[in-house]
Coordinates of C-alpha atoms and ligand atoms in Angstrom, one line a residue:
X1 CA -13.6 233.3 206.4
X2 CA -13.5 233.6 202.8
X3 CA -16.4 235.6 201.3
X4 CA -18.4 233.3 198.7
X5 CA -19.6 234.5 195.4
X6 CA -23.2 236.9 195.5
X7 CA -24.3 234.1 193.0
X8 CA -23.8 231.0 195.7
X9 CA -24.7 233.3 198.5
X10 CA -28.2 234.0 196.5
X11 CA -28.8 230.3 195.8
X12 CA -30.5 227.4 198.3
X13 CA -29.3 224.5 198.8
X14 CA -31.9 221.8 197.0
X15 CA -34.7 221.1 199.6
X16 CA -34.8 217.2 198.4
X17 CA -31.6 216.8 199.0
X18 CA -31.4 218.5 202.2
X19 CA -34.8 216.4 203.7
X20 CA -33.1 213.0 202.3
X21 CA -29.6 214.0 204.0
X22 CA -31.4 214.7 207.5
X23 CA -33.6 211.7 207.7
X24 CA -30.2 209.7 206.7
X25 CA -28.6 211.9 209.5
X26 CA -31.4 211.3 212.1
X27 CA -31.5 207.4 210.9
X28 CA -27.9 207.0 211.8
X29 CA -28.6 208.2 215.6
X30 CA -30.9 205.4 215.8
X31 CA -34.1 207.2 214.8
X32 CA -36.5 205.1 213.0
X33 CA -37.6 207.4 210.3
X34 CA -39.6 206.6 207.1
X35 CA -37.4 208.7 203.8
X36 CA -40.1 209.9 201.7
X37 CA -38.6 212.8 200.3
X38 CA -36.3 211.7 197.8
X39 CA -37.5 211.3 194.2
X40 CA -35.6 207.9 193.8
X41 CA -37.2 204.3 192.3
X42 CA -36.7 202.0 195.1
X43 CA -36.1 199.0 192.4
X44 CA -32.8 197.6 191.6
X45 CA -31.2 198.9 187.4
X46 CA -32.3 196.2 185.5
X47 CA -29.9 193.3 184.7
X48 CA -29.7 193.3 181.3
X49 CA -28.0 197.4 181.8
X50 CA -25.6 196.3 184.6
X51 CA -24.7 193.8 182.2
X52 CA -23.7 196.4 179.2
X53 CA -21.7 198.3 181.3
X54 CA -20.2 195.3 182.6
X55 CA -19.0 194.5 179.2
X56 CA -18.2 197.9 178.4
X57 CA -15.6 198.1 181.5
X58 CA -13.7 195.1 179.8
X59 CA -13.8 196.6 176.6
X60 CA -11.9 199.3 178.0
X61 CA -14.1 201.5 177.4
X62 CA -12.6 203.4 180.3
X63 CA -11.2 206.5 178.4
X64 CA -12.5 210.6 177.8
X65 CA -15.8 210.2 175.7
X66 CA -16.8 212.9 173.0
X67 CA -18.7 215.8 174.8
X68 CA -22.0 215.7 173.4
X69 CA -21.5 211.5 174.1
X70 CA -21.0 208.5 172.3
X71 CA -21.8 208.4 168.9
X72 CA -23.3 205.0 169.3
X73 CA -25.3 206.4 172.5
X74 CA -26.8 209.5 170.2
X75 CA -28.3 207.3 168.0
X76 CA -29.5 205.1 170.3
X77 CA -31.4 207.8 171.8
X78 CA -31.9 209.2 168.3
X79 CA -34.2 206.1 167.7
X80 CA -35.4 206.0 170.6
X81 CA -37.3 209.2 169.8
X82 CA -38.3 208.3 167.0
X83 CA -40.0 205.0 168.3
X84 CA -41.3 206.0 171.8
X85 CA -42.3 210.2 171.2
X86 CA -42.5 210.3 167.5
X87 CA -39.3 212.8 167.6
X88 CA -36.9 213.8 164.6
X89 CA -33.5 214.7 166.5
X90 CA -30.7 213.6 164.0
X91 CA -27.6 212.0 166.8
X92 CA -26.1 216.1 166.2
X93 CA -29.2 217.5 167.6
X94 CA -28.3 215.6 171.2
X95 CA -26.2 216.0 174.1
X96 CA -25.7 213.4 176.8
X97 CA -24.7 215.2 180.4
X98 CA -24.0 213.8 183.5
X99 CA -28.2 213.7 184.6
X100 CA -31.1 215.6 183.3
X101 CA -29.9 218.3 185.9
X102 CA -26.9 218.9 184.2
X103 CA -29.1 218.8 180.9
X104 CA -31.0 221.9 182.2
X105 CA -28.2 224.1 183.6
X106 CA -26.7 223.8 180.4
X107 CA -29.5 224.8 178.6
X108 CA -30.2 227.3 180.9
X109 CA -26.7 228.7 180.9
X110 CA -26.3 228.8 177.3
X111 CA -29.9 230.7 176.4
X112 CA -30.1 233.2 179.7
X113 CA -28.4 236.8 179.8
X114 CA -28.8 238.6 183.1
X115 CA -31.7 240.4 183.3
X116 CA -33.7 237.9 181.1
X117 CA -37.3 236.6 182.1
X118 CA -37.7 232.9 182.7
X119 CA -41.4 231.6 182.6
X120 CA -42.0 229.1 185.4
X121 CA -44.9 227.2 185.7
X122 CA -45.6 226.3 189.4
X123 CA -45.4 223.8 191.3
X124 CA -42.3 223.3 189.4
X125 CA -39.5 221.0 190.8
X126 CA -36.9 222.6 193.2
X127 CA -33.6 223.1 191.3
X128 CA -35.5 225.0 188.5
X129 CA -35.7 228.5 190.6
X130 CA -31.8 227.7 191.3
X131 CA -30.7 227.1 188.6
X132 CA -32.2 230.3 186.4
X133 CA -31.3 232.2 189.5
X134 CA -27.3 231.0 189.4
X135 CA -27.9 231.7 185.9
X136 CA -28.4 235.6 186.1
X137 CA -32.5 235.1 185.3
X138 CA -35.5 236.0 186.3
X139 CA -37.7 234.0 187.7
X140 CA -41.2 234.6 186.5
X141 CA -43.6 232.1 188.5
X142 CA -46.8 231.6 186.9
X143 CA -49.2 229.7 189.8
X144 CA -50.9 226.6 188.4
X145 CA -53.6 225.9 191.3
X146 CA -54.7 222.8 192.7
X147 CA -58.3 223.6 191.1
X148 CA -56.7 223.4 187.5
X149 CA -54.6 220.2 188.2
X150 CA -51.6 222.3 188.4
X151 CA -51.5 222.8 184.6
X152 CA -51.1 226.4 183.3
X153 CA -53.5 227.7 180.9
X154 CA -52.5 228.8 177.7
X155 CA -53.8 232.0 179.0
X156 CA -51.8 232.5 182.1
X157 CA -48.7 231.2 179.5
X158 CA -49.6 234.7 177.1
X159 CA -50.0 236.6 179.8
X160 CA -46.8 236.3 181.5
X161 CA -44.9 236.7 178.3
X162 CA -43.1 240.4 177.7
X163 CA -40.4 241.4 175.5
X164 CA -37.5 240.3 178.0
X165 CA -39.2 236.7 178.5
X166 CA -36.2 234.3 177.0
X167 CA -37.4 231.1 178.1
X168 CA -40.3 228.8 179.7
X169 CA -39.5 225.5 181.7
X170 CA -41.7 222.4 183.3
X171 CA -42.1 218.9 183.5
X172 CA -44.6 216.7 182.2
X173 CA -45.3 214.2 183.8
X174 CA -44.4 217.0 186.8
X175 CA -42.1 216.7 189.6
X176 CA -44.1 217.5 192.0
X177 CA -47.9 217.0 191.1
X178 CA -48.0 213.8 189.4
X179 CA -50.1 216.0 187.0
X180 CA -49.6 215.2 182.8
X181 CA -50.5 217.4 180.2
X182 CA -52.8 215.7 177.2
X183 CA -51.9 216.6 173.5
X184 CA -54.8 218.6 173.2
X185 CA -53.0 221.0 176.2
X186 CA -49.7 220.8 174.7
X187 CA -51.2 221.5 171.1
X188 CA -52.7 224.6 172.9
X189 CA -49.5 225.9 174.6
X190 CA -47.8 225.5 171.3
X191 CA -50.3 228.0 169.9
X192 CA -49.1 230.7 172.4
X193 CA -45.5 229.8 171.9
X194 CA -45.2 229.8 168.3
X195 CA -46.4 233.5 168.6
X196 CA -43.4 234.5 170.1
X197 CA -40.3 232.8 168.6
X198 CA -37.4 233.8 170.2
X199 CA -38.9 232.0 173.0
X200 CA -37.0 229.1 174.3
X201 CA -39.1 226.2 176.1
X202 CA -37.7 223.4 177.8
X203 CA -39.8 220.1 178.2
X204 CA -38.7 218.0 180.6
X205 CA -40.3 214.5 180.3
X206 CA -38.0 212.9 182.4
X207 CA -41.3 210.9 183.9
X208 CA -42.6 209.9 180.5
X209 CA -42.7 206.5 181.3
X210 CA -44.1 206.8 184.7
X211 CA -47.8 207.8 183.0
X212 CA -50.9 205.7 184.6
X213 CA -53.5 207.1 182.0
X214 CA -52.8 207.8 179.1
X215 CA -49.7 207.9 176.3
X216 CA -47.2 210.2 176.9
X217 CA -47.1 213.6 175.0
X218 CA -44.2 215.7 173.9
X219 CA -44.2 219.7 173.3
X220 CA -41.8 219.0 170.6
X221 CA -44.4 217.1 168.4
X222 CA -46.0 220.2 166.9
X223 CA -44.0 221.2 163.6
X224 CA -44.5 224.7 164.0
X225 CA -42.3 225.1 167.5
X226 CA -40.1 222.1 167.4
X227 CA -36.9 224.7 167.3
X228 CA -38.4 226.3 169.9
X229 CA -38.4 223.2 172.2
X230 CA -35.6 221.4 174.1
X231 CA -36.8 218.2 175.1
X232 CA -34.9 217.1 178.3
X233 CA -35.0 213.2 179.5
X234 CA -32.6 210.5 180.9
X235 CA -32.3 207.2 182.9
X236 CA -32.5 207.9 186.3
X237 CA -36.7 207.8 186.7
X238 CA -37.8 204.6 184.0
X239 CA -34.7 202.6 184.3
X240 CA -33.8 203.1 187.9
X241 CA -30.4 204.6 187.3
X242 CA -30.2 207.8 189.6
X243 CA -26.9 206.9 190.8
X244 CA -25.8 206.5 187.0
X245 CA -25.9 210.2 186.1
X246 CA -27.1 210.3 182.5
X247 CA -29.3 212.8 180.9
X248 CA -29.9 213.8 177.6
X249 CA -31.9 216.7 175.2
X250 CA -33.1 216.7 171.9
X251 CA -32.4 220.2 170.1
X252 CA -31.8 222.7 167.6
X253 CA -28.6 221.8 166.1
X254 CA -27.6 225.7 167.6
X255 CA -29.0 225.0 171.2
X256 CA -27.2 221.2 171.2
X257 CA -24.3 222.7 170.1
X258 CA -24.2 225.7 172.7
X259 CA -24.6 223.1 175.3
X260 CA -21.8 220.9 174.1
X261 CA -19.9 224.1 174.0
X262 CA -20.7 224.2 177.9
X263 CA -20.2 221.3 178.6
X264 CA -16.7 221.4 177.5
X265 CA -15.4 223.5 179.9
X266 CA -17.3 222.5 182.9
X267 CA -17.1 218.3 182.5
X268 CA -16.7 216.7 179.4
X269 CA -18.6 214.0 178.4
X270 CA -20.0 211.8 181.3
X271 CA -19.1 208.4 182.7
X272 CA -17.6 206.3 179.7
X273 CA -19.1 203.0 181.1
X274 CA -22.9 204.8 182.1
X275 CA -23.5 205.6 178.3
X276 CA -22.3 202.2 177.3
X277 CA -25.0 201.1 179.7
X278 CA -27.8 203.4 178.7
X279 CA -27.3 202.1 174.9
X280 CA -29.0 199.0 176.4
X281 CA -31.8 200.9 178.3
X282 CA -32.6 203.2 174.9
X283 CA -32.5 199.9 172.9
X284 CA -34.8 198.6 175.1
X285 CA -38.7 198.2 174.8
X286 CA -40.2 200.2 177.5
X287 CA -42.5 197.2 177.5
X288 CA -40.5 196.2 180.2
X289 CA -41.3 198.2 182.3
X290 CA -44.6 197.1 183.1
X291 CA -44.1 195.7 186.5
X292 CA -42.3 198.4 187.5
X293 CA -45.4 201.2 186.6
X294 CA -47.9 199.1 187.8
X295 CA -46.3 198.9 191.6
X296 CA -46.1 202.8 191.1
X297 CA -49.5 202.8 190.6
X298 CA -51.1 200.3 193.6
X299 CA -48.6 202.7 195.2
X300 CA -51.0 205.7 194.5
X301 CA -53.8 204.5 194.6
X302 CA -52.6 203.4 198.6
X303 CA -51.8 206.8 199.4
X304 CA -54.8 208.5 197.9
X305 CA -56.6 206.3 199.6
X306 CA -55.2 207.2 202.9
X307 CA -55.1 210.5 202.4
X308 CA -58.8 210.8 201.4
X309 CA -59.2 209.7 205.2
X310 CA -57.3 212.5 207.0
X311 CA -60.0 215.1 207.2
X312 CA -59.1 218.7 205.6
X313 CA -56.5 217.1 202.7
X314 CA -57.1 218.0 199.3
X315 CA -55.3 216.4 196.5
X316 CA -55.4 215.9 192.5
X317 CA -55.2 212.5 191.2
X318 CA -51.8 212.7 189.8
X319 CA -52.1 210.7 186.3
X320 CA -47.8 210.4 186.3
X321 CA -44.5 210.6 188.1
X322 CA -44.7 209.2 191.7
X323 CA -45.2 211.9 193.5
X324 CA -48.9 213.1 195.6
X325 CA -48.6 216.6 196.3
X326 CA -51.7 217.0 199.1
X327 CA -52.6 220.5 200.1
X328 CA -52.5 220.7 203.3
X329 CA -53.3 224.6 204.1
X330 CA -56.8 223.2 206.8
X331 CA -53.7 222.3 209.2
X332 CA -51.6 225.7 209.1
X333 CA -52.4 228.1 212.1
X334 CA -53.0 224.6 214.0
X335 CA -51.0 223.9 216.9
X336 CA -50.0 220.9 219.2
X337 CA -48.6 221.4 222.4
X338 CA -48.3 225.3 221.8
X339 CA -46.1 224.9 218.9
X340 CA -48.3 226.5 216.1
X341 CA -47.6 225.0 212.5
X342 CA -47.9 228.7 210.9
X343 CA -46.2 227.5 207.5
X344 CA -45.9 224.2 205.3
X345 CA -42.6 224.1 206.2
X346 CA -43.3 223.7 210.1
X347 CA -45.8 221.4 209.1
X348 CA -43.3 219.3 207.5
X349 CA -40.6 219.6 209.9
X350 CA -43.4 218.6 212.7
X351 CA -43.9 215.4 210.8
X352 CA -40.5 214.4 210.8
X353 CA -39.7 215.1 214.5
X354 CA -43.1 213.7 215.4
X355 CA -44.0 211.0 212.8
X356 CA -40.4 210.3 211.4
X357 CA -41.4 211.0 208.3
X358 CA -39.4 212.9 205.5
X359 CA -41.5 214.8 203.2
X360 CA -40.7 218.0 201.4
X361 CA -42.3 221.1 201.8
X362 CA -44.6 222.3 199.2
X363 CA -42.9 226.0 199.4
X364 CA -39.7 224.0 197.8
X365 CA -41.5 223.6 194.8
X366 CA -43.7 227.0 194.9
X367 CA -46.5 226.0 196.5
X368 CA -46.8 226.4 200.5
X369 CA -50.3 224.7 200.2
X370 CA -48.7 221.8 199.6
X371 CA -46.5 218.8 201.1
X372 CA -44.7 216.7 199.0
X373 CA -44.9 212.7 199.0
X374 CA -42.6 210.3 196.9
X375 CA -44.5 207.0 197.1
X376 CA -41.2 205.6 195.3
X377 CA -41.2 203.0 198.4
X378 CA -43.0 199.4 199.3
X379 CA -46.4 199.4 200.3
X380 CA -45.7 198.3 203.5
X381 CA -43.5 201.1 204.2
X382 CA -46.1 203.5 202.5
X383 CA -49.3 201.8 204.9
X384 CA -46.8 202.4 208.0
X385 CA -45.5 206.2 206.9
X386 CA -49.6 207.3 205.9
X387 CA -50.7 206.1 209.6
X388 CA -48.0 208.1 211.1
X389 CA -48.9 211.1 209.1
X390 CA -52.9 210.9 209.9
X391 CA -51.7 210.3 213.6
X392 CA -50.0 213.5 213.9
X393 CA -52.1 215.6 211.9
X394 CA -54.8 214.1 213.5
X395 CA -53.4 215.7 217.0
X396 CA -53.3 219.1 215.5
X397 CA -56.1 221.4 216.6
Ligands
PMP1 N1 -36.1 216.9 186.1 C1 -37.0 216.5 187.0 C2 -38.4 216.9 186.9 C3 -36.6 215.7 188.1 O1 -37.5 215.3 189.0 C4 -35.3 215.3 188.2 C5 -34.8 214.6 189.5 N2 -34.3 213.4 189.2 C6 -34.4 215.7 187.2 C7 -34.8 216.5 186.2 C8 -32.9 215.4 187.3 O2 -32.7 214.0 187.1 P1 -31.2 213.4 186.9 O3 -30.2 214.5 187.1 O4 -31.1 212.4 188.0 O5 -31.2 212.9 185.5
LIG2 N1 -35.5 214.7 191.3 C1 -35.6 214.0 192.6 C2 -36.5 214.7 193.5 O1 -37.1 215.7 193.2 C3 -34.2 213.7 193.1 C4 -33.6 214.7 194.0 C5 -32.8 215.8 193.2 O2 -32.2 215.4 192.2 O3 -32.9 216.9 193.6 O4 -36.5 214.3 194.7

């Protein structure tokens, strides 16, 4: 056997990933289980993108790209910026990757020296502990609770913050608690970070569009910490294009060239034929999207709804993303047949072997409270996977 690297050997494998490959494993053997784990749109990339790339395949456009991306692409997302978050980044201040998670490990790579502290805001989404970890970081979690909404207080922001704290990363909307911060919270974070400014934040608003309540927000807004902020999107969540792989950050011209610099070693610029297609999706007005959000959001209300009948859930009314992240801590030390659910985990394992439902556990994402549900499916599908859920739970005593 060969001996793997201390750095692999230190990192987990990505609990979504792992939850979606099982219930595709226990599908194939004929089990009838319900995926809710993966944080995927269940609707088809819009026409009008398939068609761009398409085109852009018999264009021969077929051919290594610049790093950073098409310059076409950069402006496109330039402009879009501009029009949907009220963003300056000239097409040199941005870097198209192969998804938003490529996006962050570069980022993360090219700001992190071992040793350094890196602010995490929790529940945070899974590959975040990773990828600072791979990165020679430290981790510093900063517990959001279910009582706040799972936002951070400016407070709890200042008070984590020490001389060997490099950089601060979340998502808002947020993988996994639906939960969006307001400008007034953003304007107040800023007033911590701008305190401190060799402090590095990355705001991933990969959800933007995905926002039931109110306009979406970016950190990046406030003059006095926009070279502070890397603002991290991509396709995969509004325009249904996980499969794609295209992700993209606003910057300092020094950060987006650091990550280009990355970037050239380890891939190059991604998929010739995806950036054509994502020129279409940037040019397009998110107007469109309308249907799509709404769906998400009969979708929530259906499992809040069912939720708020299984006696002993708690939840937040997630205002973005399509995520419900329940906290389920009434059910742990309950047991069902003399199997005792003593973590999240076993909780979530039980309702997979018993329910055949996928969900993730909440201790993925920092939070052992919780369980997380992607309600990125039909309501039909949702109304069947929510009776399964209170059906098991329900025999828990
Ligand atoms: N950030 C967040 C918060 C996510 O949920 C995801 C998962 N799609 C990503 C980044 C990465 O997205 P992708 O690599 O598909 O662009
Ligand atoms: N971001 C999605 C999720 O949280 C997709 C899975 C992944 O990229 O890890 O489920």
């Amino acid at each position: 056997m060969i001996e793997l690297s201390d750095r692999l050997n230190a990192m987990e494998e990505s609990a979504t990933i792992a939850m979606s490959r099982k219930s595709r494993e226990l599908r194939a053997e004929g089990k009838d289980v319900i995926s809710l784990s993966l944080g995927e749109p269940d609707f088809d990339t819009p026409d009008f993108i398939k068609d761009a790339a398409v085109q852009a395949m018999k264009d021969n456009f077929t051919t290594y790209t610049p790093v950073p991306g098409y310059e076409d692409l950069r402006q496109a997302i330039s402009n879009k910026f501009k029009r949907d978050n009220g963003l300056n980044y000239e097409p040199n201040q941005i870097v198209v990757s192969t998804g938003a998670k490529q996006s962050l490990a570069n980022i993360v790579l090219s700001v992190v020296n071992n040793g350094d502290e890196v602010i995490i805001p929790a529940p945070y989404w899974v590959s975040y502990l990773e990828i600072v970890k791979v990165s020679e970081g430290v981790p510093v979690i900063v517990n959001a609770g279910i009582e706040n909404d799972f936002k951070i207080t400016p407070a709890q922001l200042e008070a984590a913050i020490t001389p060997k704290t490099k950089l601060m990363m979340f998502s808002t909307p947020c993988n996994p608690t639906g939960s969006v911060y307001s400008k007034e919270e953003l304007r107040a974070l800023a007033d911590v970070i701008k305190k401190y400014p060799n402090l590095v934040v990355i705001s991933d608003e990969i959800y933007e569009h995905i926002n039931f309540t109110s306009k979406h927000s970016s950190l990046a807004q406030f003059e006095d910490v926009y070279e502070q902020i890397v603002t991290v999107n991509g396709v995969s969540k509004a325009w249904a294009m996980t499969g794609w792989r295209l992700g993209y950050i606003g910057a300092s011209k020094q950060i987006a060239d650091a990550c280009t610099k990355i970037q050239g070693q380890f891939t190059s610029g991604t998929c010739s034929i995806t950036q054509k297609a994502a020129i279409a999706a940037m040019d397009a007005d998110p107007v469109v999207l309308k249907d799509m959000i709404g769906a998400f959001e009969s979708r929530r209300l259906l499992v809040l709804n069912a939720l708020e009948k299984i006696e002993g859930v708690k939840t937040n009314i997630p205002e973005g993303a399509f995520y419900v992240f329940p906290d389920i801590s009434y059910f742990i030390g309950k047991s069902v047949n003399g199997k005792v659910m003593n973590t999240g985990s076993d909780l979530c394992m039980y309702l997979l072997e018993h329910a055949n439902v996928a969900l993730v556990t909440g201790e993925a994402f920092g939070d052992s409270n919780c369980i997380r549900i992607s309600y990125a499916a039909s309501e039909e599908t949702l109304t069947e996977a929510m009776s399964r859920i209170k059906g098991a739970l329900e025999k828990l005593k």
